Short mmCIF file of C-alpha atoms in Angstrom, two decimals:
data_model
loop_
_atom_site.label_atom_id
_atom_site.label_comp_id
_atom_site.label_asym_id
_atom_site.label_seq_id
_atom_site.Cartn_x
_atom_site.Cartn_y
_atom_site.Cartn_z
CA MET A 1 14.57 20.57 -2.33
CA ALA A 2 14.65 23.13 0.48
CA SER A 3 17.59 25.69 0.85
CA ILE A 4 20.12 26.16 3.76
CA LYS A 5 18.57 29.21 4.29
CA GLU A 6 15.51 27.65 5.27
CA LYS A 7 16.91 24.97 7.15
CA ILE A 8 18.69 27.30 9.35
CA GLY A 9 15.41 29.64 9.59
CA TYR A 10 13.67 26.37 11.04
CA ALA A 11 16.64 26.06 13.58
CA LEU A 12 15.89 29.24 14.64
CA GLY A 13 12.40 28.37 15.99
CA ASP A 14 13.62 25.72 18.10
CA ALA A 15 17.08 28.49 19.30
CA ALA A 16 14.24 30.60 20.78
CA SER A 17 11.85 28.12 22.36
CA GLY A 18 14.46 25.01 23.30
CA GLY A 19 17.50 26.76 23.62
CA ILE A 20 16.47 29.98 25.33
CA THR A 21 12.99 29.83 26.98
CA TRP A 22 12.71 26.16 27.62
CA LYS A 23 16.31 25.83 28.47
CA ILE A 24 15.96 28.46 31.01
CA MET A 25 12.60 27.64 32.46
CA SER A 26 13.89 23.84 32.87
CA ILE A 27 17.18 24.49 34.24
CA ALA A 28 16.41 27.83 36.36
CA PHE A 29 13.07 28.07 36.98
CA PRO A 30 12.52 25.51 40.35
CA PHE A 31 15.63 27.20 41.77
CA TYR A 32 14.65 30.41 40.95
CA PHE A 33 11.06 30.34 42.42
CA THR A 34 11.77 28.99 45.57
CA ASN A 35 15.43 30.89 45.98
CA VAL A 36 14.64 34.26 44.22
CA PHE A 37 11.02 34.95 43.57
CA GLY A 38 9.87 33.37 46.91
CA LEU A 39 7.74 30.76 46.69
CA SER A 40 7.65 28.02 49.49
CA LEU A 41 8.69 24.27 47.80
CA ALA A 42 5.16 23.28 48.11
CA ASP A 43 3.74 26.24 45.74
CA THR A 44 6.51 25.77 43.55
CA ALA A 45 5.52 21.91 43.16
CA ALA A 46 1.90 22.77 42.90
CA LEU A 47 2.61 25.67 40.42
CA MET A 48 4.45 23.79 37.90
CA LEU A 49 2.46 20.63 38.14
CA ILE A 50 -0.94 22.74 37.76
CA ALA A 51 0.77 24.74 34.61
CA ARG A 52 1.47 21.10 32.98
CA MET A 53 -1.87 19.67 33.99
CA PHE A 54 -3.57 22.72 32.02
CA ASP A 55 -1.47 21.78 29.15
CA VAL A 56 -2.75 18.35 28.70
CA VAL A 57 -6.13 19.99 27.38
CA THR A 58 -4.49 23.10 25.67
CA ASP A 59 -2.12 21.30 23.69
CA PRO A 60 -4.06 19.02 21.72
CA LEU A 61 -6.61 21.42 21.37
CA MET A 62 -4.03 23.86 20.00
CA GLY A 63 -2.89 21.01 17.61
CA SER A 64 -6.15 20.55 16.37
CA LEU A 65 -6.57 24.68 15.81
CA ALA A 66 -3.51 24.71 14.09
CA ASP A 67 -4.40 22.25 11.76
CA ARG A 68 -7.42 24.21 10.32
CA THR A 69 -5.70 27.57 10.34
CA GLN A 70 -6.04 28.91 6.75
CA SER A 71 -4.15 32.33 5.92
CA ARG A 72 -1.62 33.66 3.32
CA TRP A 73 0.94 32.58 5.18
CA GLY A 74 -0.19 29.13 5.09
CA ILE A 75 -1.22 26.68 8.05
CA TYR A 76 1.22 26.46 10.70
CA ARG A 77 3.64 29.90 10.02
CA PRO A 78 1.14 32.28 10.99
CA TRP A 79 0.97 31.22 14.44
CA LEU A 80 5.05 31.75 14.60
CA ILE A 81 4.79 35.30 12.99
CA PHE A 82 2.16 36.73 14.55
CA GLY A 83 3.03 34.87 18.16
CA ALA A 84 6.60 36.15 18.33
CA ILE A 85 6.25 39.29 20.23
CA PRO A 86 3.72 37.75 23.03
CA PHE A 87 6.08 34.73 23.50
CA GLY A 88 9.06 36.95 24.17
CA LEU A 89 7.29 39.66 26.46
CA ILE A 90 5.53 37.23 28.74
CA PHE A 91 8.63 35.49 29.01
CA ALA A 92 10.41 38.65 30.30
CA LEU A 93 7.40 39.33 32.79
CA LEU A 94 7.62 35.93 34.11
CA LEU A 95 11.46 36.41 35.00
CA TYR A 96 10.21 39.95 36.80
CA THR A 97 10.01 39.66 40.74
CA PRO A 98 7.38 42.50 41.47
CA ASP A 99 7.52 44.22 44.85
CA PHE A 100 4.32 42.40 46.03
CA GLY A 101 3.26 40.72 49.23
CA PRO A 102 3.44 37.36 49.56
CA VAL A 103 -0.25 36.11 48.03
CA ALA A 104 -0.05 38.75 45.18
CA LYS A 105 3.29 37.29 44.59
CA ARG A 106 1.90 33.89 44.47
CA VAL A 107 -0.94 35.01 42.34
CA TYR A 108 1.61 37.17 39.89
CA ALA A 109 3.61 33.65 39.75
CA TYR A 110 0.29 31.51 38.71
CA VAL A 111 -0.96 34.05 36.01
CA PHE A 112 2.29 34.78 34.16
CA TYR A 113 3.37 30.83 34.31
CA LEU A 114 -0.10 29.52 32.79
CA LEU A 115 0.32 32.48 30.47
CA MET A 116 3.51 31.30 29.35
CA MET A 117 2.41 28.06 28.85
CA VAL A 118 -0.44 28.86 26.64
CA VAL A 119 1.77 31.29 24.41
CA TYR A 120 4.52 28.65 24.26
CA THR A 121 2.11 26.12 23.21
CA ALA A 122 0.55 28.81 20.34
CA VAL A 123 4.22 29.02 19.10
CA ASN A 124 5.75 25.62 19.36
CA VAL A 125 2.73 23.56 18.49
CA PRO A 126 2.56 24.78 15.07
CA TYR A 127 6.63 25.33 14.86
CA GLY A 128 6.99 21.34 15.32
CA SER A 129 4.01 20.78 13.15
CA LEU A 130 5.98 22.62 10.33
CA LEU A 131 8.17 19.67 9.89
CA GLY A 132 5.39 17.80 8.50
CA VAL A 133 4.43 20.25 5.62
CA MET A 134 7.77 21.55 4.67
CA THR A 135 8.67 18.33 2.57
CA GLU A 136 7.81 15.01 2.14
CA ASP A 137 11.48 13.45 1.74
CA ASP A 138 12.00 11.47 4.44
CA ASN A 139 15.64 11.84 4.49
CA GLU A 140 14.99 15.70 4.25
CA LYS A 141 12.81 15.57 7.39
CA ASN A 142 15.89 13.91 9.27
CA GLU A 143 17.90 16.97 8.48
CA PHE A 144 15.50 19.52 9.15
CA SER A 145 14.85 17.80 12.51
CA SER A 146 18.85 17.69 12.72
CA TYR A 147 19.02 21.32 12.05
CA ARG A 148 16.54 22.01 14.88
CA MET A 149 18.27 20.17 17.47
CA VAL A 150 21.53 21.84 16.50
CA GLY A 151 20.02 25.18 16.50
CA ALA A 152 18.43 24.25 19.89
CA TYR A 153 21.43 23.31 21.38
CA ALA A 154 23.75 25.71 20.14
CA MET A 155 21.67 28.13 21.50
CA GLY A 156 21.24 26.42 24.94
CA PHE A 157 24.94 25.93 24.99
CA VAL A 158 25.29 30.13 24.54
CA THR A 159 22.46 30.72 27.13
CA LEU A 160 23.75 28.59 29.78
CA LEU A 161 27.42 29.57 29.45
CA SER A 162 26.85 33.20 29.14
CA PHE A 163 24.33 33.59 31.82
CA PRO A 164 26.72 34.04 35.45
CA TYR A 165 28.88 36.49 33.22
CA LEU A 166 25.68 38.31 32.32
CA GLN A 167 24.36 38.32 36.16
CA LYS A 168 27.87 39.27 37.21
CA MET A 169 27.89 42.44 34.71
CA VAL A 170 24.24 43.51 35.32
CA GLY A 171 24.87 43.20 39.39
CA GLY A 172 22.51 44.06 41.91
CA SER A 173 20.20 41.72 43.77
CA ASP A 174 19.35 38.19 41.92
CA ALA A 175 15.96 39.64 41.63
CA HIS A 176 17.22 42.48 39.51
CA GLN A 177 19.81 40.18 37.53
CA TYR A 178 16.79 37.75 36.51
CA ALA A 179 14.47 40.75 35.13
CA VAL A 180 17.31 42.51 33.38
CA LEU A 181 18.14 38.94 31.67
CA GLY A 182 14.61 37.88 31.23
CA ALA A 183 13.87 40.93 29.08
CA GLY A 184 17.33 40.44 26.90
CA PHE A 185 16.47 36.96 26.18
CA GLY A 186 12.68 37.48 25.68
CA ILE A 187 13.75 40.04 22.78
CA LEU A 188 15.91 37.68 21.33
CA ALA A 189 13.56 34.80 21.28
CA ALA A 190 10.90 36.76 19.98
CA ALA A 191 13.36 37.86 17.02
CA MET A 192 14.49 34.23 16.43
CA THR A 193 10.71 33.02 16.22
CA LEU A 194 9.35 35.54 13.79
CA ALA A 195 12.58 34.85 11.63
CA CYS A 196 11.63 31.17 11.52
CA GLY A 197 8.13 31.87 10.26
CA LEU A 198 9.31 34.50 7.82
CA LEU A 199 12.43 31.96 6.26
CA THR A 200 10.39 28.79 6.25
CA ARG A 201 7.96 27.65 3.34
CA GLU A 202 4.90 24.93 3.70
CA ARG A 203 5.08 22.65 0.40
CA VAL A 204 3.02 19.86 1.21
CA LYS A 205 -0.63 20.01 1.11
CA GLN A 206 -2.51 18.35 3.63
CA VAL A 207 -5.62 16.41 3.54
CA ARG A 208 -7.66 18.15 5.96
CA ALA A 209 -10.78 17.72 8.20
CA GLU A 210 -12.08 20.96 7.96
CA LYS A 211 -14.73 20.49 10.37
CA PHE A 212 -13.87 19.99 14.22
CA SER A 213 -14.51 16.42 15.01
CA PHE A 214 -13.78 14.41 18.28
CA ARG A 215 -12.86 11.49 15.99
CA GLN A 216 -9.70 12.59 15.46
CA PHE A 217 -8.67 12.56 19.30
CA ALA A 218 -10.17 9.14 19.37
CA ASN A 219 -8.14 8.24 16.38
CA LEU A 220 -5.24 8.84 18.60
CA PHE A 221 -5.90 6.18 20.80
CA LYS A 222 -6.07 3.75 18.21
CA ASN A 223 -2.70 4.90 16.90
CA LYS A 224 -0.54 2.44 18.77
CA PRO A 225 2.93 4.30 17.26
CA TRP A 226 1.46 7.13 18.72
CA LEU A 227 0.89 5.75 21.75
CA LEU A 228 4.19 4.29 22.18
CA LEU A 229 6.13 7.91 20.78
CA THR A 230 4.24 10.12 22.82
CA SER A 231 5.34 7.99 26.23
CA ILE A 232 8.68 7.76 25.09
CA GLY A 233 8.56 11.72 24.76
CA ILE A 234 7.57 12.02 28.16
CA CYS A 235 9.98 9.66 29.16
CA THR A 236 13.01 11.64 27.41
CA ASN A 237 11.65 14.96 29.19
CA PHE A 238 11.55 13.27 32.57
CA PHE A 239 15.32 12.17 31.64
CA ASN A 240 16.20 15.62 31.10
CA GLY A 241 13.85 17.41 33.21
CA PHE A 242 15.31 15.82 36.52
CA ARG A 243 19.01 16.67 35.23
CA TYR A 244 18.77 20.33 34.43
CA ALA A 245 16.28 21.14 37.26
CA VAL A 246 18.42 19.62 39.89
CA ALA A 247 21.86 21.28 38.67
CA ALA A 248 21.30 24.44 40.47
CA TYR A 249 20.79 22.45 43.87
CA ILE A 250 23.95 20.41 43.43
CA PHE A 251 25.87 23.46 43.38
CA GLN A 252 24.10 25.20 46.11
CA TYR A 253 24.05 22.44 48.32
CA CYS A 254 26.44 19.74 47.39
CA MET A 255 29.15 21.85 45.82
CA GLY A 256 29.08 24.53 48.35
CA GLY A 257 28.35 27.09 45.67
CA ASP A 258 29.93 28.36 42.44
CA ILE A 259 33.45 26.87 41.49
CA THR A 260 36.14 28.99 40.23
CA ILE A 261 39.11 27.84 38.21
CA GLY A 262 41.01 30.32 36.88
CA SER A 263 39.17 32.71 34.69
CA LEU A 264 35.97 30.35 34.80
CA ILE A 265 33.16 30.63 36.79
CA ILE A 266 31.67 26.94 36.97
CA ASN A 267 28.13 27.35 37.92
CA TYR A 268 25.02 25.16 37.57
CA THR A 269 24.24 26.75 33.89
CA VAL A 270 27.78 26.69 32.56
CA PHE A 271 27.90 22.89 34.21
CA MET A 272 24.95 21.90 32.02
CA ALA A 273 26.52 24.07 28.85
CA PHE A 274 29.37 21.55 28.65
CA GLY A 275 26.64 19.14 27.53
CA GLU A 276 25.01 21.36 25.04
CA VAL A 277 27.96 21.52 23.08
CA THR A 278 28.01 17.59 22.57
CA CYS A 279 24.25 17.52 21.95
CA MET A 280 24.86 20.17 19.38
CA ILE A 281 27.52 18.00 17.90
CA PHE A 282 26.09 14.55 17.96
CA GLY A 283 22.26 16.08 16.88
CA GLY A 284 24.11 17.22 13.60
CA LEU A 285 25.54 13.55 13.55
CA SER A 286 22.13 11.73 14.53
CA PRO A 287 20.99 11.28 10.99
CA LYS A 288 24.60 9.73 9.97
CA PHE A 289 24.02 7.42 12.94
CA THR A 290 20.68 6.38 12.23
CA ALA A 291 21.66 5.37 8.73
CA TRP A 292 24.52 3.22 10.28
CA VAL A 293 22.49 1.07 12.75
CA GLY A 294 19.57 1.19 9.98
CA SER A 295 16.44 2.38 11.63
CA LYS A 296 15.48 5.37 14.15
CA ARG A 297 14.08 2.76 16.45
CA MET A 298 17.76 0.95 16.67
CA ALA A 299 19.20 4.47 16.89
CA PHE A 300 17.12 5.40 19.91
CA ILE A 301 17.75 2.23 21.75
CA TRP A 302 21.37 2.76 21.57
CA ALA A 303 21.15 6.36 22.87
CA SER A 304 18.59 5.30 25.50
CA VAL A 305 21.32 2.59 26.63
CA ILE A 306 24.25 5.30 26.64
CA CYS A 307 21.97 7.38 29.02
CA LEU A 308 21.30 4.85 31.03
CA VAL A 309 25.17 3.73 31.88
CA LEU A 310 26.50 6.87 32.12
CA SER A 311 23.65 8.03 34.51
CA VAL A 312 24.23 5.36 36.90
CA ALA A 313 28.06 5.86 36.81
CA PHE A 314 27.34 9.46 37.81
CA PHE A 315 25.88 8.24 41.25
CA PHE A 316 29.23 6.77 42.36
CA ILE A 317 31.24 10.05 41.62
CA PRO A 318 32.41 11.38 45.21
CA MET A 319 30.14 14.53 46.04
CA THR A 320 33.52 17.18 46.45
CA PRO A 321 34.25 20.21 44.09
CA ALA A 322 37.29 18.30 43.67
CA SER A 323 35.44 15.66 41.40
CA ILE A 324 33.90 18.81 39.09
CA TRP A 325 35.91 17.85 35.80
CA LEU A 326 34.91 14.13 36.35
CA MET A 327 31.18 15.13 36.80
CA ILE A 328 31.26 17.25 33.51
CA ALA A 329 32.95 14.50 31.57
CA LEU A 330 29.94 12.31 32.61
CA VAL A 331 27.52 15.05 31.59
CA VAL A 332 29.41 15.45 28.29
CA LEU A 333 29.36 11.63 27.53
CA THR A 334 25.53 11.27 28.66
CA SER A 335 24.95 13.97 26.18
CA VAL A 336 25.90 11.77 23.42
CA GLY A 337 22.81 9.81 23.40
CA VAL A 338 20.77 12.73 24.32
CA GLY A 339 21.86 14.58 21.16
CA ILE A 340 21.21 11.24 19.23
CA TYR A 341 17.85 11.05 20.04
CA SER A 342 16.57 14.30 20.29
CA PRO A 343 16.33 15.01 16.64
CA LEU A 344 15.41 11.64 15.99
CA LEU A 345 11.83 11.79 18.49
CA TRP A 346 10.58 14.60 15.97
CA SER A 347 11.11 12.89 12.92
CA MET A 348 9.67 10.10 14.22
CA TYR A 349 6.53 12.24 15.13
CA ALA A 350 6.66 12.96 11.24
CA ASP A 351 6.47 9.59 10.61
CA VAL A 352 3.54 9.20 13.21
CA ALA A 353 1.55 11.57 11.41
CA ASP A 354 2.15 10.02 7.92
CA TYR A 355 0.81 6.69 9.31
CA ALA A 356 -2.02 8.64 10.80
CA THR A 357 -2.61 10.16 7.64
CA GLU A 358 -2.69 6.53 6.02
CA THR A 359 -5.01 4.72 8.28
CA PHE A 360 -7.49 7.40 9.01
CA GLY A 361 -7.61 9.19 6.10
CA THR A 362 -7.18 12.89 7.36
CA SER A 363 -4.14 14.58 8.31
CA SER A 364 -3.72 15.41 11.97
CA THR A 365 -0.48 16.77 11.68
CA GLY A 366 -0.61 19.73 14.40
CA LEU A 367 -2.72 17.32 16.57
CA ILE A 368 0.39 14.55 16.52
CA PHE A 369 3.12 17.02 16.97
CA SER A 370 0.96 18.73 19.68
CA SER A 371 1.36 15.76 21.72
CA GLY A 372 5.23 16.46 21.35
CA THR A 373 4.75 19.53 22.90
CA MET A 374 2.69 18.19 25.45
CA ALA A 375 5.11 15.42 26.49
CA GLN A 376 7.83 18.22 26.85
CA LYS A 377 6.04 20.39 29.33
CA PHE A 378 4.34 17.53 31.21
CA GLY A 379 7.71 15.83 31.73
CA GLY A 380 9.25 19.05 32.38
CA ALA A 381 6.76 19.95 34.94
CA VAL A 382 6.37 16.53 36.86
CA SER A 383 9.91 16.31 37.16
CA GLY A 384 10.28 19.94 38.40
CA SER A 385 7.19 19.18 40.90
CA LEU A 386 8.45 15.86 41.94
CA ILE A 387 12.12 17.61 43.23
CA ALA A 388 10.43 19.85 45.20
CA LEU A 389 8.45 17.37 46.81
CA LEU A 390 11.12 15.04 47.29
CA LEU A 391 13.35 17.25 48.69
CA GLY A 392 10.71 17.98 51.28
CA ILE A 393 10.41 14.52 52.10
CA ALA A 394 14.36 14.41 52.42
CA GLY A 395 14.00 17.14 55.00
CA ALA A 396 14.48 20.27 53.69
CA THR A 397 12.45 23.03 54.87
CA MET A 398 11.57 26.64 54.00
CA ILE A 399 12.97 29.87 55.76
CA ALA A 400 11.33 33.44 55.35
CA ASP A 401 13.38 36.66 55.34
CA GLU A 402 11.94 39.51 56.75
CA MET A 403 10.05 40.98 53.94
CA GLY A 404 8.03 37.16 53.85
CA ASN A 405 10.21 36.04 50.90
CA GLU A 406 10.85 31.84 51.30
CA SER A 407 14.21 29.90 50.28
CA ILE A 408 15.02 26.56 51.34
CA ASP A 409 16.88 26.60 54.80
CA PRO A 410 20.69 26.10 54.70
CA ALA A 411 20.37 24.59 57.89
CA SER A 412 17.86 21.97 57.08
CA VAL A 413 20.07 20.84 54.05
CA THR A 414 21.58 17.35 55.72
CA GLU A 415 23.23 14.54 54.22
CA SER A 416 19.97 12.80 53.42
CA VAL A 417 18.85 15.90 51.32
CA ARG A 418 22.15 15.99 49.29
CA THR A 419 21.91 12.41 48.74
CA MET A 420 18.30 13.14 47.31
CA ILE A 421 19.61 15.93 45.29
CA TRP A 422 22.37 13.38 43.92
CA VAL A 423 19.94 10.69 43.03
CA LEU A 424 17.77 13.06 41.48
CA PHE A 425 20.37 13.73 38.99
CA SER A 426 21.66 10.17 38.42
CA LEU A 427 19.67 7.36 39.47
CA PHE A 428 15.99 8.73 38.90
CA PRO A 429 17.24 9.43 34.98
CA ALA A 430 18.57 6.18 34.78
CA PHE A 431 15.33 4.57 35.76
CA ILE A 432 13.54 6.67 33.16
CA ALA A 433 16.14 5.68 30.81
CA VAL A 434 15.35 1.68 31.46
CA ILE A 435 11.68 2.58 30.55
CA MET A 436 12.72 4.58 27.21
CA THR A 437 14.66 1.72 26.18
CA ILE A 438 11.77 -0.76 26.69
CA LEU A 439 9.46 1.52 24.93
CA ALA A 440 11.38 2.01 21.77
CA TYR A 441 11.99 -1.46 21.53
CA VAL A 442 8.40 -2.13 21.31
CA TYR A 443 8.16 0.97 18.84
CA PRO A 444 6.20 -0.72 15.24
CA ILE A 445 7.67 1.90 12.66
CA LYS A 446 10.93 0.94 11.45
CA LYS A 447 12.08 3.63 9.09
#
């Protein structure tokens, strides 16, 4: 039986990767690259898409490599312990805007974004795989997964809510603010990742394939639960990716900027932070909800339907600052579904890893869990790329300042562009939720 201390230690890992680095990368990066760093819409779309295509190769390779690691610290934990500092450092450098010309800045963005994807993979794939070796008890796996999601969403709430206030406190240009906050959040993410590696334990002895073989990769495509769950994972990250990445554009171009109500500053990070609290609460309640409906599969279906209905409802909200509390209410209610399905996904990956061991005779836990990380990054990247592409199709164009830095030309933000932004936050995610529901319905493992 694992202690509360260990469960909290495990939660710190996703508080760092999901609650800090990935949250900022998902919600701020499309806007940051186009409006602060100075990349064009086309460059931003290409950067995010190329990086995630790169992950399609690196994530499964990392999973296979992690499965074969042998050290005094275990199989997966050393990647957290020794990867913590590079993880925080590269994140900080990625949020720094160098005083370079347009070509050099483009190279800088590509190099550090790709490096961030590599180090994120090197830390997060082993982190996810830990769930398969900390306990054999299925209920305890659900508890660990629930703690993980509570940690991620609690830290996500803190990150998003504090971001505009920290920017105001730092002062200076937007580029200076992002650089300072990148350094601060990078240090915090590194410390949490290291703590996770030191506080957790690996108890389950794996039946391992000691030699590298492509048979493990081939077996994945014979594994129906893996194929379906990976597709579900990509869809969940499409769903989240569209909403988080579009939030900044909603406030900039649909709401007319930040909204101040008394002493409360509501910008895009605070707006999504309301949903983080709901995700945190319902992530904690997810195991109880799962027990009530009878299986992880049925719980996932119900969660997907919640996301579908409320995403469609958001489309019909008037596009005015006066609707802000109604917008927040629907974000909160949609997050009930997100909070329920998020821990289920990782617990279901543990079930798929057990299924693979029983079916094919050797453990491929790291390889199985790497597909979860790959789905996360692939979904986020494609959604980010599509946002930049579709805004361009809707009529948004770029304008350069005297230094050659580009941002979206406010004059090009017509009603069609604003409608596209609204659709990308509502109807696009709703369509993805339909696919999620269908895939969960045919998913064969009914634990």
